[in-house]
Short mmCIF file of C-alpha atoms (C1' of nucleotides) in Angstrom, two decimals:
data_model
loop_
_atom_site.label_atom_id
_atom_site.label_comp_id
_atom_site.label_asym_id
_atom_site.label_seq_id
_atom_site.Cartn_x
_atom_site.Cartn_y
_atom_site.Cartn_z
CA UNK A 1 135.33 58.15 17.31
CA UNK A 2 137.15 58.39 20.90
CA UNK A 3 138.02 54.42 22.13
CA UNK A 4 137.96 54.10 25.72
CA UNK A 5 140.91 51.91 26.15
CA UNK A 6 143.47 51.62 23.37
CA UNK A 7 144.40 54.92 23.50
CA UNK A 8 146.23 54.11 26.93
CA UNK A 9 148.35 51.38 25.27
CA UNK A 10 149.45 48.89 27.51
CA UNK A 11 149.20 51.14 30.28
CA UNK A 12 145.96 50.07 32.33
CA UNK A 13 144.92 46.69 30.98
CA UNK A 14 148.58 45.82 32.22
CA UNK A 15 148.21 47.66 35.36
CA UNK A 16 144.62 46.05 36.02
CA UNK A 17 146.66 42.85 35.31
CA UNK A 18 149.00 43.51 38.53
CA UNK A 19 145.57 44.07 40.67
CA UNK A 20 142.96 42.01 41.54
CA UNK A 21 139.98 43.80 40.01
CA UNK A 22 137.86 47.28 39.88
CA UNK A 23 140.17 50.23 40.96
CA UNK A 24 143.18 49.12 38.60
CA UNK A 25 145.52 51.91 40.38
CA UNK A 26 145.37 51.38 43.84
CA UNK A 27 145.30 47.67 43.44
CA UNK A 28 148.39 48.35 41.64
CA UNK A 29 150.05 50.28 44.30
CA UNK A 30 148.92 47.90 46.76
CA UNK A 31 150.52 45.02 44.70
CA UNK A 32 153.87 47.33 44.72
CA UNK A 33 153.58 47.44 48.46
CA UNK A 34 152.33 43.56 49.29
CA UNK A 35 155.56 42.10 48.78
CA UNK A 36 156.90 43.70 51.14
CA UNK A 37 154.44 42.71 53.69
CA UNK A 38 153.71 39.46 52.56
CA UNK A 39 157.63 38.82 52.84
CA UNK A 40 157.77 40.46 56.26
CA UNK A 41 155.58 37.59 57.65
CA UNK A 42 158.06 35.17 57.31
CA UNK A 43 158.77 34.66 53.72
CA UNK A 44 161.86 33.92 52.22
CA UNK A 45 163.59 36.66 53.98
CA UNK A 46 162.28 39.72 55.83
CA UNK A 47 165.45 41.75 54.99
CA UNK A 48 165.09 40.59 51.45
CA UNK A 49 161.49 41.93 51.77
CA UNK A 50 162.22 45.33 53.10
CA UNK A 51 164.97 45.65 50.42
CA UNK A 52 162.39 44.71 47.88
CA UNK A 53 160.54 47.84 49.22
CA UNK A 54 162.95 50.33 48.94
CA UNK A 55 164.13 49.11 45.68
CA UNK A 56 160.78 49.37 44.35
CA UNK A 57 160.56 53.12 45.66
CA UNK A 58 163.46 53.94 44.29
CA UNK A 59 162.43 52.32 40.89
CA UNK A 60 158.98 54.62 40.94
CA UNK A 61 161.22 57.60 42.59
CA UNK A 62 163.66 56.93 39.38
CA UNK A 63 160.66 57.21 36.92
CA UNK A 64 159.14 59.81 38.29
CA UNK A 65 162.66 61.77 38.07
CA UNK A 66 162.94 60.95 34.75
CA UNK A 67 159.61 61.87 33.60
CA UNK A 68 159.90 65.23 35.18
CA UNK A 69 163.30 65.85 33.40
CA UNK A 70 162.18 64.58 30.21
CA UNK A 71 161.24 68.08 28.80
CA UNK A 72 164.76 69.25 29.70
CA UNK A 73 166.65 67.09 27.51
CA UNK A 74 167.31 66.99 23.75
CA UNK A 75 164.66 65.16 21.39
CA UNK A 76 166.90 62.35 20.82
CA UNK A 77 167.36 61.81 24.24
CA UNK A 78 164.25 62.32 25.18
CA UNK A 79 162.93 59.88 22.84
CA UNK A 80 165.28 57.07 23.96
CA UNK A 81 164.31 57.89 27.73
CA UNK A 82 160.60 57.40 26.60
CA UNK A 83 161.36 53.95 25.14
CA UNK A 84 163.24 53.27 28.45
CA UNK A 85 160.51 54.34 30.54
CA UNK A 86 157.99 52.45 28.23
CA UNK A 87 160.06 49.34 28.85
CA UNK A 88 160.52 49.73 32.72
CA UNK A 89 159.11 46.92 34.72
CA UNK A 90 157.72 49.50 37.03
CA UNK A 91 155.97 51.15 34.31
CA UNK A 92 152.65 49.65 34.11
CA UNK A 93 151.75 49.87 37.86
CA UNK A 94 152.98 53.49 38.01
CA UNK A 95 150.70 54.35 34.85
CA UNK A 96 147.89 52.76 36.87
CA UNK A 97 148.23 54.87 39.54
CA UNK A 98 148.32 58.16 37.69
CA UNK A 99 145.47 56.89 35.72
CA UNK A 100 143.47 56.72 38.91
CA UNK A 101 144.63 59.79 40.43
CA UNK A 102 143.59 61.40 37.21
CA UNK A 103 140.40 59.79 37.02
CA UNK A 104 139.72 61.15 40.38
CA UNK A 105 140.96 64.75 39.80
CA UNK A 106 139.06 64.47 36.43
CA UNK A 107 135.54 64.14 37.92
CA UNK A 108 135.80 68.02 39.29
CA UNK A 109 136.41 68.93 36.20
CA UNK A 110 133.83 66.95 34.64
CA UNK A 111 131.38 69.12 36.78
CA UNK A 112 132.56 72.14 35.40
CA UNK A 113 132.22 71.33 31.69
CA UNK A 114 129.62 73.56 31.03
CA UNK A 115 127.03 72.93 28.17
CA UNK A 116 128.08 75.99 25.87
CA UNK A 117 124.75 77.64 25.18
CA UNK A 118 124.63 78.95 21.29
CA UNK A 119 126.53 82.73 21.60
CA UNK A 120 123.76 84.92 20.48
CA UNK A 121 126.28 87.41 18.42
CA UNK A 122 127.07 84.48 16.31
CA UNK A 123 123.32 83.55 15.77
CA UNK A 124 123.15 87.21 14.45
CA UNK A 125 125.85 87.07 12.56
CA UNK A 126 124.52 83.83 10.75
CA UNK A 127 121.32 85.48 10.36
CA UNK A 128 122.69 88.16 8.73
CA UNK A 129 125.02 86.42 6.31
CA UNK A 130 122.16 84.35 5.53
CA UNK A 131 120.11 87.47 5.09
CA UNK A 132 122.59 88.99 2.76
CA UNK A 133 123.03 86.06 0.44
CA UNK A 134 126.99 85.87 1.85
CA UNK A 135 126.17 82.60 3.59
CA UNK A 136 123.69 79.70 2.60
CA UNK A 137 122.61 79.08 -1.12
CA UNK A 138 123.70 81.41 -3.54
CA UNK A 139 120.95 83.13 -5.21
CA UNK A 140 121.33 86.85 -4.10
CA UNK A 141 118.19 87.48 -1.88
CA UNK A 142 120.13 89.90 0.57
CA UNK A 143 121.15 91.72 -2.85
CA UNK A 144 117.48 91.82 -4.38
CA UNK A 145 116.27 93.18 -0.68
CA UNK A 146 118.60 96.10 -0.86
CA UNK A 147 118.35 96.78 -4.24
CA UNK A 148 114.47 96.80 -3.57
CA UNK A 149 115.01 98.83 -0.43
CA UNK A 150 117.15 101.28 -2.15
CA UNK A 151 114.87 101.92 -5.33
CA UNK A 152 111.61 102.01 -3.19
CA UNK A 153 113.00 105.13 -1.75
CA UNK A 154 114.43 106.81 -4.50
CA UNK A 155 112.97 105.88 -7.73
CA UNK A 156 114.90 104.13 -10.60
CA UNK A 157 117.15 105.77 -12.85
CA UNK A 158 118.19 104.54 -16.17
CA UNK A 159 121.55 103.65 -14.96
CA UNK A 160 120.18 101.37 -11.79
CA UNK A 161 120.66 98.10 -13.39
CA UNK A 162 124.15 98.91 -13.54
CA UNK A 163 124.64 99.72 -9.94
CA UNK A 164 122.85 96.26 -9.46
CA UNK A 165 125.28 94.59 -11.20
CA UNK A 166 128.05 96.18 -9.39
CA UNK A 167 126.49 95.83 -6.31
CA UNK A 168 125.68 92.20 -6.84
CA UNK A 169 129.50 91.81 -8.24
CA UNK A 170 131.04 93.45 -4.92
CA UNK A 171 128.64 91.05 -2.71
CA UNK A 172 129.79 88.09 -4.85
CA UNK A 173 133.34 89.25 -4.06
CA UNK A 174 132.73 89.30 -0.35
CA UNK A 175 130.97 86.06 -0.74
CA UNK A 176 133.74 84.17 -2.15
CA UNK A 177 136.33 85.53 0.20
CA UNK A 178 133.85 84.61 3.18
CA UNK A 179 133.68 80.87 1.97
CA UNK A 180 137.43 80.61 1.01
CA UNK A 181 138.20 81.73 4.46
CA UNK A 182 136.05 79.68 5.93
CA UNK A 183 136.96 76.43 4.40
CA UNK A 184 140.41 77.62 5.22
CA UNK A 185 139.63 77.62 8.77
CA UNK A 186 137.89 74.52 8.79
CA UNK A 187 140.55 72.75 7.07
CA UNK A 188 143.38 73.92 9.42
CA UNK A 189 140.94 73.07 12.52
CA UNK A 190 140.68 69.75 11.14
CA UNK A 191 144.02 69.06 10.71
CA UNK A 192 145.17 70.61 13.78
CA UNK A 193 142.78 68.67 15.77
CA UNK A 194 144.15 65.33 14.29
CA UNK A 195 147.70 66.58 14.97
CA UNK A 196 146.80 67.28 18.40
CA UNK A 197 145.03 63.69 18.89
CA UNK A 198 148.10 61.97 17.33
CA UNK A 199 150.21 63.81 19.57
CA UNK A 200 148.05 62.53 22.72
CA UNK A 201 147.77 59.23 21.45
CA UNK A 202 151.84 59.14 21.40
CA UNK A 203 151.78 60.59 24.94
CA UNK A 204 149.37 58.46 25.93
CA UNK A 205 151.76 55.67 26.27
CA UNK A 206 154.23 57.35 28.73
CA UNK A 207 151.46 59.44 30.78
CA UNK A 208 147.59 58.67 31.35
CA UNK A 209 145.80 60.48 28.67
CA UNK A 210 142.11 59.43 28.82
CA UNK A 211 139.67 59.49 26.10
CA UNK A 212 137.71 62.51 27.92
CA UNK A 213 141.03 64.45 28.18
CA UNK A 214 141.13 64.27 24.54
CA UNK A 215 137.65 65.00 23.98
CA UNK A 216 138.19 68.00 25.82
CA UNK A 217 141.27 68.93 23.99
CA UNK A 218 139.38 68.65 21.04
CA UNK A 219 136.51 70.88 22.03
CA UNK A 220 139.22 73.56 23.17
CA UNK A 221 140.44 73.61 19.58
CA UNK A 222 137.09 73.76 18.36
CA UNK A 223 136.38 76.46 20.37
CA UNK A 224 139.34 78.53 19.50
CA UNK A 225 138.60 78.10 15.90
CA UNK A 226 134.99 78.69 16.42
CA UNK A 227 135.93 82.09 18.14
CA UNK A 228 138.27 82.73 14.84
CA UNK A 229 135.30 82.12 12.34
CA UNK A 230 133.26 84.39 14.49
CA UNK A 231 135.86 87.08 13.71
CA UNK A 232 135.90 86.19 10.14
CA UNK A 233 131.62 86.55 10.31
CA UNK A 234 132.07 89.81 11.71
CA UNK A 235 134.33 91.18 9.25
CA UNK A 236 132.23 89.86 6.44
CA UNK A 237 129.17 91.48 8.09
CA UNK A 238 131.21 94.81 8.44
CA UNK A 239 132.35 94.65 4.98
CA UNK A 240 128.59 93.99 3.72
CA UNK A 241 127.10 97.03 5.76
CA UNK A 242 129.83 99.23 4.27
CA UNK A 243 128.92 97.97 0.71
CA UNK A 244 125.32 98.35 1.18
CA UNK A 245 125.69 101.78 2.55
CA UNK A 246 127.82 102.90 0.19
CA UNK A 247 125.32 101.40 -2.49
CA UNK A 248 122.64 102.84 -0.74
CA UNK A 249 124.46 106.51 -0.48
CA UNK A 250 124.99 106.03 -4.11
CA UNK A 251 121.24 105.75 -4.87
CA UNK A 252 120.26 108.84 -2.55
CA UNK A 253 122.52 111.00 -4.77
CA UNK A 254 120.49 113.59 -6.65
CA UNK A 255 119.75 112.78 -10.12
CA UNK A 256 118.19 115.49 -12.69
CA UNK A 257 114.92 114.07 -13.99
CA UNK A 258 114.86 113.06 -17.50
CA UNK A 259 114.03 115.62 -19.86
CA UNK A 260 110.64 113.65 -20.67
CA UNK A 261 109.69 113.58 -16.93
CA UNK A 262 110.53 117.40 -16.50
CA UNK A 263 108.26 118.36 -19.52
CA UNK A 264 105.30 116.15 -18.05
CA UNK A 265 105.43 117.90 -14.71
CA UNK A 266 106.41 121.31 -16.44
CA UNK A 267 103.14 120.69 -18.37
CA UNK A 268 101.07 120.10 -15.27
CA UNK A 269 102.50 122.97 -13.50
CA UNK A 270 101.67 125.69 -16.16
CA UNK A 271 98.29 124.14 -17.26
CA UNK A 272 97.39 124.36 -13.44
CA UNK A 273 99.14 127.71 -12.73
CA UNK A 274 96.19 128.88 -11.13
CA UNK A 275 96.03 126.16 -8.46
CA UNK A 276 99.73 124.23 -8.82
CA UNK A 277 98.72 121.74 -6.09
CA UNK A 278 98.30 118.29 -7.76
CA UNK A 279 96.11 116.08 -5.76
CA UNK A 280 97.26 113.00 -4.28
CA UNK A 281 95.81 110.75 -7.49
CA UNK A 282 97.29 113.27 -9.88
CA UNK A 283 100.81 113.13 -8.17
CA UNK A 284 100.53 109.21 -8.25
CA UNK A 285 99.77 109.42 -12.29
CA UNK A 286 102.69 112.06 -12.56
CA UNK A 287 104.69 109.90 -10.63
CA UNK A 288 104.13 106.97 -12.77
CA UNK A 289 104.48 108.72 -16.39
CA UNK A 290 107.67 110.00 -15.20
CA UNK A 291 109.24 106.87 -13.64
CA UNK A 292 109.85 108.75 -10.20
CA UNK A 293 108.14 108.27 -6.65
CA UNK A 294 105.09 110.68 -5.57
CA UNK A 295 107.53 112.32 -2.99
CA UNK A 296 109.75 113.17 -5.70
CA UNK A 297 106.71 115.03 -7.55
CA UNK A 298 105.48 116.55 -4.39
CA UNK A 299 109.38 117.72 -3.90
CA UNK A 300 109.42 118.89 -7.43
CA UNK A 301 106.32 120.84 -7.14
CA UNK A 302 107.31 122.41 -3.92
CA UNK A 303 110.54 123.61 -5.32
CA UNK A 304 108.90 124.68 -8.56
CA UNK A 305 106.31 126.68 -7.01
CA UNK A 306 108.56 128.71 -4.55
CA UNK A 307 110.88 129.08 -7.53
CA UNK A 308 108.54 130.23 -9.87
CA UNK A 309 107.07 132.69 -7.24
CA UNK A 310 110.62 134.24 -6.48
CA UNK A 311 111.27 135.15 -10.07
CA UNK A 312 108.18 134.98 -12.31
CA UNK A 313 110.01 136.69 -14.92
CA UNK A 314 112.81 134.34 -15.21
CA UNK A 315 110.25 131.60 -16.07
CA UNK A 316 108.05 133.61 -18.28
CA UNK A 317 109.18 132.45 -21.48
CA UNK A 318 108.71 128.47 -20.46
CA UNK A 319 105.38 129.48 -18.76
CA UNK A 320 104.68 130.65 -22.51
CA UNK A 321 105.77 127.97 -24.25
CA UNK A 322 103.83 125.61 -22.04
CA UNK A 323 101.04 127.51 -22.09
CA UNK A 324 100.63 127.60 -25.69
CA UNK A 325 101.91 123.94 -25.92
CA UNK A 326 98.78 122.98 -23.81
CA UNK A 327 96.34 125.46 -25.30
CA UNK A 328 97.27 123.99 -28.55
CA UNK A 329 97.07 120.74 -27.63
CA UNK A 330 93.53 121.06 -26.12
CA UNK A 331 92.10 122.86 -29.34
CA UNK A 332 93.42 119.93 -31.85
CA UNK A 333 91.70 117.37 -28.94
CA UNK A 334 95.03 116.52 -28.08
CA UNK A 335 94.73 115.13 -24.51
CA UNK A 336 98.68 114.49 -24.25
CA UNK A 337 99.63 116.65 -21.06
CA UNK A 338 96.79 116.62 -19.00
CA UNK A 339 96.37 114.60 -15.94
CA UNK A 340 93.76 113.18 -14.12
CA UNK A 341 93.15 115.78 -11.81
CA UNK A 342 90.12 117.03 -13.35
CA UNK A 343 88.13 117.46 -10.31
CA UNK A 344 90.93 119.72 -8.84
CA UNK A 345 90.97 121.69 -11.90
CA UNK A 346 87.32 122.23 -12.19
CA UNK A 347 87.20 123.84 -9.21
CA UNK A 348 90.01 125.97 -9.26
CA UNK A 349 89.55 129.17 -7.80
CA UNK A 350 91.38 132.73 -7.80
CA UNK A 351 91.34 132.80 -3.95
CA UNK A 352 93.29 130.93 -1.60
CA UNK A 353 96.72 129.39 -2.63
CA UNK A 354 95.67 130.50 -6.12
CA UNK A 355 95.69 133.99 -5.22
CA UNK A 356 99.43 133.92 -4.01
CA UNK A 357 100.36 133.13 -7.35
CA UNK A 358 98.04 135.87 -8.92
CA UNK A 359 99.09 138.42 -6.72
CA UNK A 360 102.71 138.19 -6.55
CA UNK A 361 104.35 141.44 -7.50
CA UNK A 362 105.36 141.30 -10.81
CA UNK A 363 109.33 141.80 -11.09
CA UNK A 364 109.13 142.83 -14.79
CA UNK A 365 106.54 145.39 -14.46
CA UNK A 366 103.18 145.66 -16.02
CA UNK A 367 103.95 143.60 -18.68
CA UNK A 368 104.52 140.50 -16.73
CA UNK A 369 101.45 140.86 -15.16
CA UNK A 370 99.56 140.90 -17.86
CA UNK A 371 100.94 138.05 -19.31
CA UNK A 372 100.42 136.15 -16.13
CA UNK A 373 96.58 136.91 -16.32
CA UNK A 374 96.56 135.78 -19.84
CA UNK A 375 98.49 132.63 -18.93
CA UNK A 376 96.08 132.33 -16.11
CA UNK A 377 93.01 132.46 -18.50
CA UNK A 378 94.87 130.27 -21.10
CA UNK A 379 95.01 127.59 -18.56
CA UNK A 380 91.44 127.90 -17.31
CA UNK A 381 90.11 127.59 -21.06
CA UNK A 382 92.39 124.71 -21.54
CA UNK A 383 91.07 122.75 -18.24
CA UNK A 384 87.65 123.97 -19.26
CA UNK A 385 88.16 122.31 -22.70
CA UNK A 386 89.37 118.98 -21.39
CA UNK A 387 86.27 118.79 -19.32
"C1'" DG B 17 136.53 126.09 -11.10
"C1'" DA B 18 132.66 129.30 -11.15
"C1'" DC B 19 128.33 129.49 -11.45
"C1'" DA B 20 123.45 128.31 -12.21
"C1'" DA B 21 120.04 124.59 -12.38
"C1'" DT B 22 117.83 121.40 -9.57
"C1'" DG B 23 116.54 117.47 -6.45
"C1'" DA B 24 116.40 116.75 -1.52
"C1'" DT B 25 116.23 117.91 3.26
"C1'" DT B 26 114.50 120.26 7.39
"C1'" DG B 27 112.17 123.05 10.59
"C1'" DA B 28 108.33 125.92 11.22
"C1'" DC B 29 103.82 126.70 10.15
"C1'" DT B 30 98.68 125.87 9.51
"C1'" DA C 5 99.87 115.82 6.51
"C1'" DG C 6 100.69 119.16 3.22
"C1'" DT C 7 103.06 123.23 2.26
"C1'" DC C 8 106.59 127.05 2.75
"C1'" DA C 9 110.93 128.88 2.96
"C1'" DA C 10 115.82 128.11 3.66
"C1'" DT C 11 119.55 125.83 2.51
"C1'" DC C 12 122.38 121.96 1.40
"C1'" DA C 13 124.59 118.85 -2.04
"C1'" DT C 14 125.13 117.54 -6.25
"C1'" DT C 15 124.62 117.81 -11.53
"C1'" DG C 16 125.48 120.17 -15.74
"C1'" DT C 17 127.63 124.01 -18.60
"C1'" DC C 18 130.80 127.59 -19.86
#
DNA sequence: GACAATGATTGACT
DNA sequence: AGTCAATCATTGTC
């Protein structure tokens, strides 16, 4: 990509032409001084030689002065001066010397050029963007992962697909913005690099610019743009995280169970009123029937037990309804409301936790206590019939 | 908006 | 680990 010599234009090659071999700059400098030495040895004129030497130094001083002041001048003046300097007879020699000095100082810089290890933070950001489906091929793997993570903890609500599409569309927006910006940055980086390289090529005609220096400059530019890209990646990651947390929060919101699900749970509860503690298997079956998770079933039974116990009177009507329903269903050979907890129902006892329910003081007086007893008997009958 | 209903969470207990 | 009890936060109804 970067060529070794042509970048310096006619400088070093011409300079080398003045010397003998090897170190172009020093030989060029020697060649500048040589005439005075040779001539003082009894050439055409010793005085003339000395004058030549002085004249040469004046030339160099003049050139250096012009270079030093070139930035203070207007663009047109500088352009004209640049041209004049390029054509100056001493230019190749001076150019070579500067090249050599630069080469020497460049050695120390070369050593300081470290091999940049890949930034671990950048790696993390890249990995995350890839996992979230923002970077890499468009497939929405991350979205699917987020969706599955969310649904595994909550249970699928009827409008979950709606939220999925909402999440996906938001993620796709982020993805689109990310790629647009990334492309913009890359384009800007390329343009800026080209611009700087052209500038350096141009400058290399009047000052020594080594290919290595250009390489370094390009590397610096790339580093700068890379840090901008890192910022972009960081912002994108933050946006994804916010979106994701919002999505998860939204799913964590309480949703009332469907009427059908509540019906199934209530049927189990009132038909097992003597021992409303479904086994793990029963919970799983109920969860399956209701389209909720096992922990949601546990929550529901926990709440139901406590609320029922707290206010039996309030639940009386409901209890009667379900007791009648299940009893009727069992008599007709209808097995719809029963769950596979036959082991539990078969061994119901009136002691232990069940006593808690039977022994609860009635808020509605004796009538409620009597009804409770009836319900218990109905429930037991129902279970026996099912078995 | 007030209120009841209800699903979820939390800490203590067994 | 499962349950109870209190509580929170949201939803549904009026």
